[in-house]
Structures are given as structure tokens and as C-alpha cells.
Short mmCIF file of C-alpha atoms in Angstrom, two decimals:
data_model
loop_
_atom_site.label_atom_id
_atom_site.label_comp_id
_atom_site.label_asym_id
_atom_site.label_seq_id
_atom_site.Cartn_x
_atom_site.Cartn_y
_atom_site.Cartn_z
CA MET A 20 128.71 130.79 89.58
CA ALA A 21 126.91 127.04 87.49
CA ASN A 22 128.40 125.20 89.82
CA ALA A 23 127.26 126.97 93.04
CA GLY A 24 123.54 127.15 91.53
CA GLN A 25 123.72 123.47 91.59
CA GLY A 26 125.25 123.20 94.99
CA SER A 27 122.97 125.23 96.10
CA LEU A 28 120.21 122.96 94.63
CA LYS A 29 121.27 120.17 97.17
CA ALA A 30 121.73 121.25 99.98
CA THR A 31 118.18 122.94 99.59
CA LEU A 32 117.10 119.15 98.07
CA THR A 33 119.22 117.40 101.01
CA VAL A 34 117.25 119.59 103.64
CA SER A 35 113.87 120.13 101.96
CA MET A 36 113.57 115.95 103.04
CA SER A 37 113.54 117.12 106.29
CA ASN A 38 110.27 119.14 105.65
CA PHE A 39 108.99 115.11 103.34
CA LEU A 40 109.50 113.27 106.60
CA GLU A 41 107.30 115.78 109.11
CA ALA A 42 104.38 116.60 106.45
CA GLY A 43 104.38 112.06 105.72
CA SER A 44 104.55 111.47 110.00
CA ILE A 45 102.17 114.04 110.38
CA VAL A 46 99.11 112.01 107.51
CA ALA A 47 100.59 108.70 108.57
CA ALA A 48 99.33 109.01 111.83
CA ALA A 49 96.39 111.01 110.36
CA GLY A 50 95.76 108.29 107.70
CA GLY A 51 95.91 105.54 110.49
CA LEU A 52 93.43 107.65 113.29
CA THR A 53 90.20 105.57 112.73
CA LEU A 54 92.58 101.99 113.47
CA TRP A 55 94.25 103.67 116.44
CA VAL A 56 90.62 104.69 117.16
CA ASN A 57 89.08 100.94 116.80
CA TYR A 58 92.27 99.70 118.72
CA LEU A 59 92.60 100.86 121.90
CA ASN A 60 88.68 102.25 122.05
CA LEU A 61 89.40 106.07 122.17
CA SER A 62 86.69 108.75 123.46
CA ASP A 63 87.06 111.80 121.75
CA ALA A 64 88.33 113.44 123.88
CA SER A 65 92.01 111.33 123.06
CA VAL A 66 91.74 111.64 119.30
CA GLY A 67 92.15 115.41 120.32
CA LEU A 68 94.48 115.02 122.85
CA LEU A 69 96.59 113.15 119.59
CA GLY A 70 96.11 115.83 117.21
CA ALA A 71 96.99 118.76 119.69
CA VAL A 72 99.51 117.39 121.21
CA SER A 73 101.33 115.42 117.66
CA ALA A 74 103.34 117.56 114.63
CA ASN A 75 100.52 119.15 113.98
CA GLY A 76 99.93 121.16 117.26
CA PHE A 77 101.09 121.55 121.12
CA GLY A 78 104.36 119.29 120.17
CA SER A 79 105.59 121.32 117.05
CA ALA A 80 105.54 124.85 118.86
CA VAL A 81 107.71 123.06 121.81
CA GLY A 82 110.14 122.13 119.23
CA ALA A 83 109.94 125.32 116.82
CA PHE A 84 110.72 127.76 119.98
CA ILE A 85 113.98 125.49 121.16
CA GLY A 86 115.46 125.39 117.48
CA GLY A 87 114.84 128.82 116.77
CA ALA A 88 116.62 130.16 119.36
CA LEU A 89 119.43 127.12 118.52
CA VAL A 90 119.81 127.87 114.93
CA ASP A 91 120.14 131.78 115.03
CA LYS A 92 122.71 131.14 117.59
CA TYR A 93 124.96 127.59 116.88
CA GLY A 94 124.29 127.74 112.74
CA ARG A 95 122.01 126.60 110.55
CA LYS A 96 123.25 123.15 110.12
CA PHE A 97 123.14 122.55 113.79
CA ILE A 98 120.23 121.38 114.23
CA TYR A 99 120.36 118.43 111.77
CA LYS A 100 123.01 117.26 114.30
CA TYR A 101 120.67 116.04 116.69
CA ASP A 102 116.78 115.81 115.44
CA LEU A 103 116.22 113.24 112.94
CA ILE A 104 117.87 111.00 116.08
CA VAL A 105 114.72 112.39 118.11
CA TYR A 106 112.71 111.69 115.30
CA MET A 107 113.39 108.77 114.74
CA ILE A 108 113.09 107.92 118.37
CA GLY A 109 109.76 109.15 118.53
CA VAL A 110 108.17 107.22 114.93
CA LEU A 111 109.51 104.13 116.55
CA LEU A 112 108.02 104.67 119.59
CA ILE A 113 104.44 104.83 117.38
CA ALA A 114 105.73 101.79 115.38
CA LEU A 115 105.53 100.04 117.80
CA SER A 116 102.92 100.79 120.35
CA LEU A 117 100.49 99.02 122.77
CA ASN A 118 98.69 100.91 125.29
CA PHE A 119 97.97 104.85 124.83
CA SER A 120 100.25 106.17 126.96
CA MET A 121 103.12 105.04 124.49
CA LEU A 122 101.46 105.87 121.29
CA LEU A 123 100.66 109.37 122.68
CA THR A 124 104.71 109.19 124.15
CA GLY A 125 105.38 108.17 120.52
CA TYR A 126 103.75 111.43 119.10
CA ILE A 127 104.76 114.14 121.52
CA VAL A 128 108.38 112.97 120.82
CA THR A 129 107.83 113.01 116.99
CA GLY A 130 105.81 116.43 117.25
CA ILE A 131 109.23 117.98 118.98
CA ALA A 132 111.99 116.97 116.26
CA VAL A 133 108.99 118.50 113.24
CA GLY A 134 109.11 121.46 115.02
CA ALA A 135 112.69 122.15 116.08
CA ALA A 136 113.94 121.37 112.22
CA ILE A 137 111.13 124.21 110.65
CA PRO A 138 113.06 126.83 111.10
CA ALA A 139 116.20 125.61 109.79
CA ALA A 140 114.91 124.46 107.06
CA TRP A 141 113.15 127.60 106.02
CA THR A 142 115.92 129.55 107.10
CA TYR A 143 118.79 127.50 105.67
CA ILE A 144 116.77 126.92 101.83
CA ALA A 145 116.27 131.31 102.00
CA GLU A 146 119.64 132.32 102.75
CA GLU A 147 121.18 129.11 99.92
CA ALA A 148 119.14 130.27 97.05
CA PRO A 149 119.99 132.63 94.97
CA ALA A 150 118.35 136.45 94.44
CA LYS A 151 116.27 136.00 91.29
CA ASP A 152 115.27 131.76 92.03
CA ARG A 153 114.24 132.04 95.84
CA ALA A 154 110.38 131.46 95.37
CA ALA A 155 111.73 128.94 93.73
CA HIS A 156 114.31 127.12 96.31
CA VAL A 157 111.52 127.76 98.92
CA GLY A 158 109.43 126.05 96.58
CA TYR A 159 111.12 122.77 96.38
CA GLY A 160 111.00 122.36 100.63
CA GLN A 161 106.72 123.40 99.37
CA LEU A 162 107.15 120.36 97.06
CA ALA A 163 108.68 118.16 100.14
CA TRP A 164 106.43 118.67 102.58
CA SER A 165 103.53 117.74 99.24
CA VAL A 166 105.59 114.97 98.36
CA GLY A 167 105.21 113.43 102.24
CA PRO A 168 101.25 113.60 102.56
CA ALA A 169 100.81 111.81 99.48
CA VAL A 170 103.43 109.20 99.71
CA MET A 171 102.37 108.57 103.28
CA LEU A 172 98.42 108.05 102.20
CA PHE A 173 98.82 105.51 99.26
CA LEU A 174 101.17 103.74 101.37
CA ALA A 175 97.89 103.87 103.39
CA VAL A 176 95.09 102.68 100.75
CA LEU A 177 98.56 99.67 100.33
CA MET A 178 98.39 98.78 103.19
CA ALA A 179 94.65 98.80 103.99
CA PRO A 180 94.07 95.25 104.40
CA LEU A 181 96.64 94.75 106.56
CA GLY A 182 94.92 96.53 109.51
CA LEU A 183 97.14 98.05 112.55
CA MET A 184 100.01 96.93 111.08
CA GLY A 185 100.06 98.36 108.34
CA SER A 186 99.88 101.50 109.88
CA ARG A 187 103.64 100.33 111.96
CA ILE A 188 104.66 99.48 108.62
CA ILE A 189 104.46 102.63 107.74
CA PHE A 190 105.99 104.81 110.27
CA GLY A 191 108.85 101.59 110.42
CA MET A 192 109.34 102.83 107.11
CA LEU A 193 110.09 106.87 108.52
CA PHE A 194 112.38 105.88 110.61
CA VAL A 195 114.41 103.99 107.93
CA ILE A 196 113.71 106.86 105.79
CA ALA A 197 114.76 109.15 108.34
CA LEU A 198 117.72 107.60 108.99
CA ILE A 199 119.38 107.77 105.53
CA THR A 200 118.19 111.78 106.14
CA TRP A 201 120.20 112.19 108.38
CA ILE A 202 123.44 111.12 106.87
CA LEU A 203 123.13 112.89 104.08
CA GLN A 204 122.23 115.91 105.75
CA GLN A 205 126.06 115.91 108.01
CA GLN A 206 127.70 116.31 104.72
CA ILE A 207 125.90 120.10 103.49
CA ASN A 208 127.34 123.38 104.20
CA GLU A 209 126.53 125.79 107.41
CA SER A 210 124.97 128.23 105.35
CA ILE A 211 127.15 131.67 104.17
CA VAL A 212 124.89 133.97 104.97
CA TRP A 213 124.38 133.28 108.71
CA GLU A 214 128.40 132.34 108.71
CA ASN A 215 128.81 136.34 107.62
CA GLN A 216 126.87 138.04 109.86
CA LYS A 217 128.74 136.06 112.58
CA LYS A 218 132.73 137.32 111.31
CA GLU A 219 130.57 140.81 110.92
CA ASP A 220 129.23 140.23 114.81
CA SER A 221 132.63 139.34 115.85
CA LYS A 222 134.60 142.41 114.41
CA ALA A 223 135.62 145.07 117.34
CA GLU A 224 133.10 147.68 116.63
CA ASN A 225 130.34 145.27 117.08
CA VAL A 226 131.45 143.28 120.13
CA GLY A 227 128.95 143.09 122.94
CA LYS A 228 126.19 144.59 120.66
CA LYS A 229 123.93 141.88 121.26
CA VAL A 230 120.64 141.83 119.46
CA SER A 231 117.29 142.01 121.76
CA ILE A 232 114.69 139.62 120.76
CA LYS A 233 112.16 143.07 121.90
CA GLU A 234 113.37 144.27 118.64
CA LEU A 235 111.05 141.82 117.04
CA PHE A 236 108.00 143.98 118.67
CA THR A 237 110.01 147.70 119.10
CA ILE A 238 111.58 148.13 115.51
CA LYS A 239 108.34 148.84 112.76
CA ALA A 240 110.01 146.68 109.82
CA ASN A 241 109.59 143.70 112.41
CA ARG A 242 106.41 144.23 113.29
CA LYS A 243 105.14 144.54 109.79
CA ALA A 244 106.50 141.31 108.81
CA ILE A 245 105.21 139.49 112.14
CA MET A 246 101.55 140.92 111.25
CA LEU A 247 101.77 140.11 107.90
CA VAL A 248 103.26 136.00 108.22
CA LEU A 249 102.08 135.08 111.35
CA GLY A 250 98.95 136.30 110.44
CA ILE A 251 98.63 134.85 107.03
CA TYR A 252 99.54 131.85 108.39
CA PHE A 253 97.88 131.06 111.91
CA PHE A 254 94.64 131.74 110.20
CA TRP A 255 95.44 129.41 107.09
CA ASN A 256 97.25 127.26 109.35
CA LEU A 257 93.98 126.32 111.47
CA VAL A 258 91.86 125.36 108.55
CA ALA A 259 95.53 122.74 106.70
CA GLY A 260 95.78 122.19 110.33
CA VAL A 261 93.20 120.23 110.70
CA MET A 262 93.23 119.29 107.75
CA GLY A 263 96.73 117.85 107.98
CA TYR A 264 95.59 115.48 111.16
CA PHE A 265 91.69 115.28 110.66
CA MET A 266 90.45 114.91 106.93
CA PRO A 267 90.26 111.48 107.12
CA TYR A 268 88.91 110.93 109.98
CA ILE A 269 86.11 113.54 108.68
CA TYR A 270 86.07 111.80 105.37
CA GLN A 271 84.67 108.14 107.42
CA VAL A 272 82.89 110.42 110.50
CA VAL A 273 80.81 112.53 108.45
CA GLY A 274 81.10 111.14 104.37
CA GLY A 275 81.12 107.84 105.63
CA LEU A 276 83.85 106.64 103.17
CA THR A 277 86.15 103.73 104.22
CA PRO A 278 89.24 103.97 105.94
CA ALA A 279 90.54 103.67 102.23
CA HIS A 280 88.94 105.16 100.17
CA ALA A 281 89.17 108.76 102.89
CA ASN A 282 92.82 107.64 102.56
CA LEU A 283 92.55 107.59 98.42
CA LEU A 284 90.66 110.84 97.66
CA GLN A 285 92.92 112.92 100.87
CA GLY A 286 96.27 111.01 98.73
CA THR A 287 94.54 112.44 95.31
CA LEU A 288 94.60 116.10 96.82
CA TRP A 289 98.12 116.71 97.83
CA VAL A 290 99.11 115.13 94.47
CA PHE A 291 97.06 118.30 93.11
CA THR A 292 99.02 120.14 95.78
CA ILE A 293 102.60 118.87 94.11
CA LEU A 294 101.63 120.09 90.66
CA SER A 295 100.36 123.75 91.90
CA THR A 296 103.39 123.65 93.36
CA TYR A 297 105.56 123.08 90.39
CA PHE A 298 103.50 124.71 88.09
CA VAL A 299 103.09 127.70 89.60
CA PHE A 300 104.62 128.35 93.19
CA ILE A 301 108.68 127.15 91.85
CA LYS A 302 108.22 128.17 88.50
CA LEU A 303 106.19 131.34 88.43
CA GLY A 304 106.58 132.42 92.22
CA ASP A 305 110.13 134.52 90.09
CA THR A 306 108.64 136.03 87.83
CA LEU A 307 104.97 136.87 88.46
CA ASN A 308 103.04 139.93 91.07
CA ARG A 309 102.82 137.64 94.74
CA LYS A 310 100.55 139.15 96.22
CA LEU A 311 98.30 138.03 93.06
CA LEU A 312 99.45 134.58 93.33
CA PHE A 313 98.30 134.98 97.16
CA GLY A 314 95.33 136.02 96.39
CA ILE A 315 94.61 133.70 93.63
CA GLY A 316 95.60 130.17 95.52
CA ALA A 317 93.20 132.44 98.69
CA VAL A 318 90.41 132.77 97.00
CA MET A 319 90.41 129.33 95.67
CA GLY A 320 90.69 127.77 99.23
CA ILE A 321 87.72 129.54 100.55
CA VAL A 322 85.31 128.47 97.77
CA ALA A 323 86.74 124.79 98.09
CA TRP A 324 85.68 125.06 101.73
CA ILE A 325 82.64 126.70 100.56
CA ILE A 326 81.85 123.88 98.32
CA LEU A 327 82.47 121.10 101.57
CA ALA A 328 80.81 122.75 104.09
CA PHE A 329 77.48 123.37 102.25
CA GLY A 330 77.87 120.59 99.88
CA SER A 331 75.86 117.28 100.57
CA MET A 332 79.61 115.54 100.71
CA GLY A 333 78.93 113.75 97.92
CA MET A 334 81.78 112.49 95.15
CA THR A 335 81.21 115.72 92.90
CA GLN A 336 82.07 118.02 95.60
CA LEU A 337 84.72 115.46 96.99
CA LEU A 338 85.99 115.60 93.89
CA LEU A 339 85.88 119.81 93.92
CA PHE A 340 87.09 120.14 96.96
CA ILE A 341 89.84 118.35 96.98
CA ILE A 342 90.61 119.96 93.22
CA LEU A 343 90.33 123.56 94.82
CA TRP A 344 91.90 122.91 98.47
CA GLY A 345 94.54 121.14 96.25
CA VAL A 346 95.96 123.13 93.88
CA ALA A 347 95.73 125.85 96.48
CA ALA A 348 97.65 125.14 98.58
CA GLY A 349 100.75 124.57 96.78
CA PHE A 350 100.96 128.36 95.94
CA GLY A 351 98.90 128.70 99.61
CA ALA A 352 99.91 130.42 102.74
CA GLN A 353 102.10 127.87 103.79
CA ALA A 354 104.54 128.73 100.83
CA PHE A 355 104.36 132.06 101.14
CA TYR A 356 104.65 131.51 104.56
CA GLY A 357 108.39 130.01 103.91
CA LEU A 358 109.28 132.84 101.54
CA TRP A 359 108.81 135.99 103.60
CA ALA A 360 110.17 134.78 106.83
CA GLY A 361 112.85 134.05 105.26
CA GLU A 362 112.89 137.33 103.15
CA LEU A 363 111.85 140.02 105.45
CA PHE A 364 113.64 139.49 108.65
CA LYS A 365 117.21 140.26 109.57
CA THR A 366 119.93 137.40 109.55
CA GLN A 367 120.76 137.33 113.08
CA TYR A 368 116.77 136.91 114.38
CA ARG A 369 115.44 135.13 110.60
CA ALA A 370 114.81 131.65 112.80
CA LYS A 371 115.06 133.03 116.64
CA VAL A 372 111.29 134.89 114.62
CA GLN A 373 110.55 131.64 112.63
CA GLY A 374 110.52 129.51 115.29
CA LEU A 375 108.41 132.30 117.20
CA MET A 376 105.76 132.26 114.79
CA PHE A 377 105.89 128.25 114.06
CA GLY A 378 105.55 128.03 117.44
CA LEU A 379 102.39 129.79 117.64
CA VAL A 380 100.69 128.34 115.34
CA ARG A 381 101.51 125.56 116.22
CA VAL A 382 99.71 126.27 119.75
CA GLY A 383 97.31 127.10 117.96
CA VAL A 384 96.96 124.70 115.49
CA GLY A 385 96.88 121.89 118.94
CA LEU A 386 93.70 124.51 120.89
CA ILE A 387 91.12 123.99 118.03
CA SER A 388 92.32 119.87 117.59
CA LEU A 389 91.38 119.53 121.39
CA VAL A 390 87.71 120.92 120.48
CA VAL A 391 87.01 119.15 115.98
CA PRO A 392 85.47 116.01 117.44
CA ALA A 393 83.69 116.84 119.75
CA MET A 394 82.40 120.09 117.44
CA ILE A 395 81.52 117.96 114.51
CA THR A 396 79.83 115.72 116.96
CA PHE A 397 77.97 118.34 118.83
CA LEU A 398 77.66 120.94 116.46
CA GLY A 399 78.04 119.21 112.94
CA PHE A 400 80.23 119.93 110.17
CA LYS A 401 78.72 122.25 108.25
CA ALA A 402 79.04 125.20 111.36
CA ALA A 403 82.46 123.26 111.84
CA GLY A 404 82.61 124.57 108.10
CA VAL A 405 81.93 128.15 109.26
CA VAL A 406 84.56 128.59 111.30
CA MET A 407 87.12 127.36 108.57
CA ILE A 408 86.09 129.57 106.47
CA ILE A 409 86.09 133.11 108.67
CA PHE A 410 89.40 131.23 109.05
CA LEU A 411 90.28 131.90 105.49
CA VAL A 412 88.85 135.11 104.62
CA ILE A 413 90.81 136.72 107.46
CA HIS A 414 94.03 135.14 106.17
CA LEU A 415 93.13 136.50 102.30
CA ILE A 416 92.50 140.06 104.07
CA ILE A 417 95.32 140.34 105.78
CA GLY A 418 97.57 138.89 102.16
CA LEU A 419 96.20 141.11 100.21
CA VAL A 420 96.50 144.59 102.24
CA LEU A 421 100.43 143.48 103.48
CA ALA A 422 101.84 141.34 100.89
CA PRO A 423 104.77 143.76 100.05
CA GLU A 424 106.99 142.79 96.56
CA THR A 425 110.37 141.53 97.04
CA ARG A 426 111.01 139.68 93.49
CA GLY A 427 114.68 139.33 92.26
CA LYS A 428 116.46 141.50 95.73
CA THR A 429 119.12 139.26 97.50
CA LEU A 430 118.35 139.34 101.49
CA LYS A 431 121.03 142.34 102.05
CA GLU A 432 118.71 144.70 99.50
CA ILE A 433 115.60 143.81 101.15
CA GLU A 434 117.22 144.65 104.63
CA GLU A 435 118.21 147.93 103.77
CA GLU A 436 114.90 148.28 101.99
CA ARG A 437 112.48 147.14 104.82
CA TYR A 438 115.04 148.97 107.82
CA GLY A 439 117.28 151.17 106.65
CA SER A 440 120.71 152.17 108.21
CA GLU A 441 121.41 149.98 111.92
CA GLU A 442 121.43 153.47 113.76
CA SER A 443 118.13 154.43 112.12
CA GLY A 444 116.46 151.61 113.71
CA ILE A 445 118.46 151.98 117.24
CA ILE A 446 116.90 154.99 117.21
CA GLU A 447 113.57 154.11 116.65
CA GLU A 448 114.04 151.28 119.72
CA GLU A 449 114.94 154.00 121.86
CA GLN A 450 112.22 156.22 121.52
CA LEU A 451 110.07 153.78 121.89
CA ASP A 452 111.52 152.65 124.98
CA GLY A 453 110.99 156.17 125.99
CA LEU A 454 107.28 155.80 125.53
#
């Protein structure tokens, strides 16, 4: 059992490297944004378009829709044969860009690769994790997601004297790390949970019984799970997505910081997220009440944005903001999205529904990214900040009302508890079809 646990953790860490690369590419783009703006003389509309189609928006939405379906049909490991190859093409295009069209294409390709890997990563981690340590294993995926931005932003600070060439070098480094990660990911095993489900589906009595996508909306357990997981992540990510791509830009345009200082500040925020992910979510996520944990993080995030929106953006306010938001993000909606999205759905469509939800979230981020630069220019940052606070309050309410208690339970136990017998789910679907 000890060896199995070690193997599971090793696979988790290998898969989590995709999270490092994905989040790293988003923030690397953010860290070099003003450099590209100056180099290509980009308008607010062009800046918004880059954010909208990138790994932070529509690009990853398309990838998630595709990846979720493929992962449920062909296996969790399937995506790792091809995804990082597409990713490498994307970051290489960005690194070598000479014009806006080339840069935009690189953003789109990278975004698709990022989105395609997300359902596979969170699903694989949840399925391979021991029941009593599931939050901890999901936390390692979140940890990798946090380390990527921190590393990229600090590299941006070190590369600042090189100007745009420094940003090109960073994307070149992402290419190299992606190549090494791709080699390692070819060695992981398929998810045992998925393999067992496929064996069950192949039994004579189950042949011909297809799981329909409409079950996501006709079965009550699915509807409740979608309301929770999509609800908290959608509204939280409207804020976090704006921050992930535009925050250094906001520090510079609104706060008057230099690019190096802006990246240093945002990199420090991610360090707090790393520490919080490890010492709070990984260490306590399997022992403390998860609704309480979620609520504390959500309230801290709201307070952070109140300080940022209504303060003067002096150094004291900025430091309070990065500490509060950085710590809160370590056990915030994204960590709980990875955990609950893996726990609350059946194996047959666990990745598919994650792809659907993550895709919808990224569509939302893409839409808001189109207007954020213009919103700040014409309405002012305070008005934009109020909008962010409203989103965060909504996600807090959804989480506190709907959060389940799943600590220590196996995925099978959670499934039986939420769905009951297979027959009851079919009866409910038939009843709803007749309405």
C-alpha cells in the first residue's frame, strides 16, 4: 500500500507539471504585456483580444470542451500523448513573434492546449488519490498551478533589463520545460478508476447502455453539483482571470509602477498562494470542515478587493492586497473546484463535465477580458473593482449554501451517496423526460 501511495503521488506530481506550464504561460504573457503593447503599438481593443483568446479565455474554453470529451472516451492518459506538443508549438510562436497576427496565433494555440489538459489533470489527480488524502493530492495540482506564475513573474523581473527579448526567452524556457514534462508524462499509468469503469461498461448486461450528456441536467445530483462547482468557479474566476492576465498591467497603468516592480509585486502574491496552498489546503483540506475553509478564503478575497478598489493604491494597500488575496487563493475556489469537480460526478462523465464547466468559465473570462482595458480607461478602476467585489460575494454565497461534506469518503461511496442506485437515476430521468 505504501508503494501504491508513493506511485500515486509521483503520478500526481507528473500530471501537475501541466498545471505549472499552463498557469505559467498565462502569467508569462501578462508579465510581458506592456512590452508587446509598446513593441507593436497595440490599442485597448488589441490588448483585450489577446486576453480574450488566450489560455485565460476563449482559447482554453475550446480546448476544455474538446479535452473533456476525449478524456472520458479514450482515457485520462490519452491527452498527454499530444497536448504538450500543441502547447510547445504555441509558446514557440509567441517567443518568435514579429507581428500581432503571429502573437495572436501563438496565444490561441497555447490556450487550446491549456484548456484541453485541465479536465484530464484534475480528473486524474482525484481518481488516483487515496480517499483520506484527496484534498492533499488535489492541492499538489493547485501548488504547481501557483508555482508556475511565481517563477515566471520573478523571471520577468530578472529579464527586465533585456526588454522584449527577456519575454521571448521566458517563452523559450516554457518550451524546454514542456518538452521534458511531455517525456515524463509518457511514463504514467492510466487511471485505475477509469479502467475499472470501462471494464464494467463492457460487461454483457451493460453493453449498449450509453451515458447521455443530458444526464448532467436531468439527474438532480448532477444539477446540484454543477450549481456548486460552476457557480463558485465561474464568479471567482471572472476576478482571478482578470488578475492573472491584467494585474501587472493594472499595477502599471493605475498604480504607476514600473514593469519590474509590477511583476515583483504579483510574483510575491503568488508566493503567498504557494505557502497557503501547502500549509492550509494540503495540510488541512482533509481534516477541517471544507465549507468553513472555503468561507474563510472567500471572505479574505472580498476584503482584499475592497482595499484595492477603495484605497489609494499606495504601497501599504498593495501589500495588504497581495497578502490577503495571495493567502486566500491558496485554498480558494480553484482548489475546491479541482476537488469537488473530481468528487461529485460519475466516472463516465467526470472529465466531460469538467471540460464543459471549465470551458464556460473561460468563455466568461474571455468576454470580460475584451472590456477590462476600456472599462478601466473610461469608468475608472474603482468602478471595475466594485464589479469584481460583486462577483466574489456571489461566489461566497453559492459556496456556503451548497458545499458538501465529502472528507474521507471514496469516490464510490460519494457516488452511491449522491446518486443512489442506478435504477433510481434512470427513473428520475424518465420522469423528467415525461414532463
